[in-house]
């Protein structure tokens, strides 16, 4: 048994031990920011389970020489509420606990500061779960903004690259099986993120391996599945096609996409109400699945009138009184992810102007808050880095079509660079206190791209153009409708148009 | 699962669950248990075995990876084949799903599976759905999929009786719960096809105003108030509602309002007023003043948007 195999065995064993004994109590306490002051041994690249209290798992440190990067963090006591805030009560909520009710620990700050400068009106008349959750985030963000006040924010590109390269260069730890039915997504997120930071970082070797892997995920008839031996799934097709577009037609791989088979299959997913559902037998039918169908068909050049029939009406019916869009056309709550799907879907259909664009612009703009500077996905919900793309892209689409300005891009960029990354751990995250993951790394970077360029559209949605807003952008420009670098998309679309 | 009967799978050769190629990208290091459980379930699926042991195999697979949609699809085929439209058996399946749902509140697949079961069921009951919905919302009051599923149920069963009361109870618990506010709009728009009767609308306006007085700086209640006017009152703000909104922004439109602006209780009230003023050329000056105050003092991060609104006043 060579060392690499031995290491994998050790990982498996560790994982199983953790799973069977659940997470040790001391470690839970540490994560909750309460009592445990022991060191935490955290893997820098593959997070989650391998993080453990060294009291309980002293041997985790021994593993790092095999390629995983470990780091020991000394946990701080809960930070004292900072000055310059009028928050008198800060609550630490232990979201890690699995219980039905979330216990809260209250800390009362020593000094009450009434702030002359604070521009926003506090939601302080009534304290509820919503305000308690938000106060916690405000506190974390304010702390970072204060600490980084004089720092010119930069993207920690090389750290993030190591995080992404890890996924593309190693077998993944067992707990990643949660993504077993979403394997094309993992390829799309990592490849897109690398390529946005530097087109050279997605190597030909990795592109070849991506093509191979995606071939394993495909049915003989053409459509893609979540992984080997699984059934076809609409949103996995979106991820697979986008991932293949990122492969630059290496070894002529684009010719192997069976677009007739995919097209025929898409037709079988069409529902009477005009939307598409994710699978032929079962699966949700909403603005997300419908967008995925439109994006795939548009990129492959098979967006036929037959396929599009009734789709516009379906998407338009998802717009709510708030201005954003929900999942289903029965007054579902306006939501960043679904709003992106519906707005981008309408743009693909050439029907964006048929929705209430003034209300949509208003809704997008209201997602940005003065204190956090980042975007939330719904009214009275918390800021989250991934909405930098979902909502930021809608703002970019509206901008491209000349339908108004809604986001303060430079402030959003500041949220991304100061609150969504840290020197301690590579990868990008939802918000301070959360662990990075591949999903957030991709969408936070795509959101960053939307803040560094302005967008305009000349003739069709696939040909959105960009102009720099910052002198030295950190990332390449992304097409905010398709979620791919602008040049990558253009080449793929040209290829399929000529096919 | 400890009381589950023992099923024999000795005759089943587990199928491989990965391509097995050297150097395959993003290979997950499956543990032995996962390989066995998934391998058996895949093998049963391949031969389309519809049996109790196959059903059990899908439970085990889904327990390990709840997002494994292929197993949900297979499970549905098994349930259809074994139970057809037998209500008692389908209720047992719903019981299993209730338990699973409580342990996996964020899962996507649960809800479309549940819809498919109810469509199959000969005598589905809304009553049977209420406890799980209640408990899921109690646990996570803004769980998107649960709210969406609840609306699907209300339409499927055509029963709106509990809904306003349900939304009110959640708004009483947390007035900032936007999901609950949206649910009210769902009821108003769908319960009566022609829209709510006048007295219902009056009651709803009254309710909303009371909630705003309780917590004036609340985007949810103000969006809802605007929604009521847009959806049912042609978007025309009447003097009474203007008076109401003005009561949260004292002095803001006074001729001598100073540069720093007075203190107001709600930036959303000011937004509401600005929007109303922007609809009529005669009140453009007030609209401009409101947008400017939002930009300068009360909501400066949205200054690009406020500037855009000011520019569109002249257009
Ligand atoms: Zn997120």
XYZ file of C-alpha atoms in Angstrom, chain B residues 19-315:
297
model
C -16.714 5.242 -13.955
C -13.736 3.569 -12.360
C -11.234 5.286 -14.621
C -7.739 6.023 -13.459
C -7.297 9.718 -12.739
C -11.000 10.558 -13.084
C -11.633 14.163 -12.140
C -13.368 14.951 -8.842
C -13.659 11.297 -7.823
C -15.419 11.126 -4.523
C -13.775 8.712 -2.071
C -16.894 6.719 -1.400
C -16.872 4.728 1.776
C -17.689 1.045 1.708
C -21.199 1.477 3.075
C -22.066 3.995 0.397
C -20.708 1.820 -2.409
C -22.730 -1.132 -1.229
C -25.991 0.699 -0.604
C -25.884 2.664 -3.853
C -24.557 -0.287 -5.828
C -27.444 -2.502 -4.738
C -30.024 0.196 -5.340
C -28.595 0.827 -8.799
C -28.656 -2.874 -9.619
C -32.287 -3.154 -8.545
C -33.148 -0.094 -10.575
C -31.435 -1.515 -13.626
C -33.602 -4.594 -13.530
C -36.615 -2.466 -12.615
C -37.457 -4.522 -9.589
C -40.531 -3.116 -7.887
C -40.591 -4.777 -4.478
C -40.591 -4.020 -0.765
C -36.895 -4.711 -0.566
C -36.279 -2.321 -3.460
C -38.296 0.309 -1.624
C -36.141 -0.276 1.431
C -33.001 0.025 -0.677
C -34.119 3.447 -1.901
C -34.753 4.571 1.711
C -31.221 3.638 2.586
C -29.780 5.382 -0.450
C -31.830 8.528 0.120
C -30.831 8.563 3.790
C -27.189 8.720 2.768
C -27.576 11.382 0.073
C -30.969 13.107 0.196
C -30.308 14.953 -3.067
C -29.898 11.727 -5.051
C -32.836 12.400 -7.376
C -32.439 9.151 -9.347
C -33.444 7.219 -6.227
C -36.459 9.453 -5.658
C -37.574 8.735 -9.217
C -37.080 5.014 -8.686
C -38.894 5.133 -5.377
C -41.872 6.760 -7.016
C -42.001 4.029 -9.664
C -41.894 1.374 -6.949
C -44.647 3.033 -4.929
C -46.826 3.292 -8.009
C -46.251 -0.321 -8.936
C -46.720 -1.743 -5.428
C -49.486 0.412 -4.032
C -51.175 1.885 -7.078
C -53.874 4.054 -5.620
C -54.254 2.278 -2.278
C -54.872 5.157 0.136
C -53.716 3.347 3.278
C -50.436 2.290 1.714
C -49.839 5.757 0.319
C -50.462 7.194 3.778
C -47.725 4.925 5.099
C -45.430 6.292 2.448
C -46.384 9.821 3.529
C -45.564 8.867 7.125
C -42.113 7.783 6.021
C -41.731 11.014 4.100
C -42.808 13.109 7.122
C -40.076 11.549 9.201
C -37.511 12.022 6.470
C -38.576 15.631 5.944
C -38.113 16.537 9.597
C -34.543 15.291 9.393
C -33.746 16.969 6.065
C -35.480 20.331 6.112
C -33.432 21.921 3.325
C -33.877 19.188 0.751
C -35.265 20.052 -2.690
C -36.579 16.690 -3.839
C -39.002 16.074 -0.988
C -41.626 18.471 -2.170
C -42.105 17.439 -5.760
C -42.130 13.836 -4.577
C -44.830 14.725 -2.097
C -46.891 16.444 -4.778
C -46.612 13.335 -6.945
C -47.836 11.156 -4.047
C -50.834 13.367 -3.409
C -51.726 13.334 -7.086
C -51.624 9.553 -6.977
C -53.653 9.306 -3.768
C -57.359 8.418 -4.176
C -58.472 10.604 -1.253
C -55.758 13.074 -0.296
C -56.472 15.308 2.671
C -55.203 18.778 3.441
C -55.604 17.956 7.155
C -52.924 15.318 6.817
C -50.483 17.865 5.380
C -50.977 20.535 8.019
C -48.918 19.097 10.896
C -45.762 18.624 8.863
C -46.184 22.060 7.315
C -46.695 23.584 10.735
C -43.688 21.892 12.232
C -41.403 22.742 9.312
C -42.387 26.408 9.422
C -42.078 26.482 13.208
C -38.526 25.288 12.834
C -37.548 27.582 9.976
C -40.102 30.317 9.537
C -38.790 31.380 6.120
C -38.188 27.955 4.545
C -38.834 28.741 0.897
C -39.807 25.259 -0.267
C -42.205 24.698 2.581
C -44.091 27.919 1.913
C -44.215 27.144 -1.793
C -45.494 23.648 -1.081
C -48.137 25.041 1.247
C -49.435 27.273 -1.540
C -49.483 24.334 -3.907
C -51.580 22.425 -1.356
C -54.012 25.280 -0.868
C -54.630 25.410 -4.614
C -54.662 21.622 -5.003
C -57.280 21.201 -2.266
C -58.997 24.508 -3.027
C -59.065 25.257 0.692
C -58.133 28.736 1.876
C -59.815 28.543 5.292
C -56.733 28.429 7.502
C -54.409 30.586 5.488
C -54.844 34.180 6.654
C -54.915 32.980 10.232
C -51.747 30.972 9.649
C -49.935 33.933 8.099
C -51.129 36.212 10.936
C -49.753 33.868 13.567
C -46.328 33.996 11.946
C -46.442 37.751 11.523
C -47.370 38.012 15.200
C -44.301 35.943 16.005
C -42.019 37.956 13.704
C -43.423 40.989 11.930
C -40.406 40.996 9.596
C -41.167 37.564 8.159
C -41.525 38.394 4.482
C -42.585 34.859 3.592
C -45.668 35.231 5.758
C -46.524 38.577 4.167
C -46.237 37.025 0.702
C -48.589 34.288 1.790
C -51.245 36.907 2.558
C -50.932 38.274 -0.955
C -51.283 34.758 -2.305
C -54.565 34.373 -0.418
C -55.881 37.733 -1.531
C -55.077 37.126 -5.179
C -56.312 33.561 -5.372
C -59.142 33.015 -2.919
C -61.645 35.005 -4.949
C -60.920 34.992 -8.693
C -62.130 38.578 -9.179
C -60.022 39.816 -6.292
C -60.931 40.357 -2.642
C -64.293 41.935 -1.764
C -64.152 45.569 -0.634
C -64.584 44.841 3.089
C -61.837 42.226 3.020
C -59.508 44.717 1.383
C -60.375 47.383 3.951
C -59.649 44.911 6.728
C -56.350 44.009 5.137
C -55.301 47.666 4.835
C -56.186 48.182 8.468
C -54.186 45.126 9.519
C -51.151 46.229 7.520
C -51.201 49.730 8.956
C -51.316 48.326 12.457
C -48.290 46.156 11.758
C -46.435 49.145 10.310
C -47.159 51.162 13.442
C -45.680 48.328 15.472
C -42.425 48.319 13.470
C -42.191 51.235 11.039
C -38.809 50.370 9.533
C -40.004 47.157 7.910
C -39.653 46.583 4.172
C -42.060 43.641 4.241
C -45.118 45.452 5.544
C -44.496 48.506 3.369
C -44.008 46.376 0.243
C -47.244 44.646 1.097
C -49.063 47.938 1.538
C -47.799 49.081 -1.841
C -48.763 45.676 -3.249
C -52.350 46.075 -2.045
C -52.613 49.403 -3.837
C -50.916 48.164 -7.003
C -52.847 44.926 -7.257
C -56.329 45.991 -6.160
C -56.576 49.787 -6.145
C -55.039 50.736 -9.504
C -51.899 51.891 -7.766
C -53.611 55.107 -6.674
C -52.637 56.228 -3.203
C -55.557 58.051 -1.530
C -55.191 61.031 0.831
C -55.711 58.845 3.897
C -52.807 56.562 3.072
C -50.612 59.537 2.180
C -51.440 61.004 5.578
C -50.540 57.688 7.179
C -47.152 57.537 5.424
C -46.436 61.200 6.210
C -46.901 60.489 9.899
C -43.610 58.526 9.811
C -41.666 61.277 8.073
C -42.499 64.421 10.048
C -41.183 67.649 8.604
C -39.423 66.105 5.663
C -41.349 68.111 3.094
C -41.247 71.364 5.033
C -39.831 74.238 2.998
C -37.099 74.917 5.535
C -36.005 71.321 6.127
C -32.350 71.615 6.991
C -29.459 70.032 5.118
C -29.019 67.166 7.503
C -32.725 66.526 7.395
C -34.996 65.763 10.305
C -35.207 62.394 11.966
C -37.742 60.102 10.395
C -39.093 56.794 11.606
C -39.136 54.902 8.366
C -37.216 55.179 5.127
C -39.821 52.902 3.542
C -42.524 55.429 4.349
C -40.491 58.009 2.506
C -40.088 55.642 -0.432
C -43.798 55.007 -0.463
C -44.449 58.758 -0.617
C -41.813 59.324 -3.273
C -43.375 56.712 -5.504
C -46.825 58.208 -5.084
C -45.578 61.732 -5.774
C -43.677 60.538 -8.843
C -46.929 59.453 -10.478
C -48.205 62.983 -10.917
C -46.395 65.883 -12.561
C -47.860 68.320 -10.022
C -46.025 66.597 -7.184
C -42.677 66.009 -8.919
C -41.049 68.541 -6.606
C -41.995 66.525 -3.523
C -40.885 63.311 -5.212
C -37.516 64.865 -5.998
C -37.160 66.024 -2.426
C -37.983 62.577 -1.072
C -35.578 60.790 -3.402
C -32.870 63.295 -2.569
C -33.358 62.788 1.154
C -33.169 59.011 0.701
C -29.989 59.439 -1.287
C -28.372 61.912 1.109
C -29.457 60.607 4.497
C -31.740 57.670 4.848
C -30.674 55.082 2.285
C -27.459 56.338 0.679
C -26.210 52.999 -0.614
C -28.984 53.119 -3.184
C -27.909 56.547 -4.426
C -27.496 55.371 -8.044
C -31.039 54.128 -8.019
C -32.405 57.301 -6.405
C -30.512 59.387 -8.963
C -32.040 57.274 -11.717
C -35.511 57.860 -10.246
C -34.877 61.599 -10.096
C -33.716 61.597 -13.719
C -36.820 59.727 -14.828
C -39.069 62.368 -13.236
C -38.504 64.752 -16.123
C -38.848 62.090 -18.801
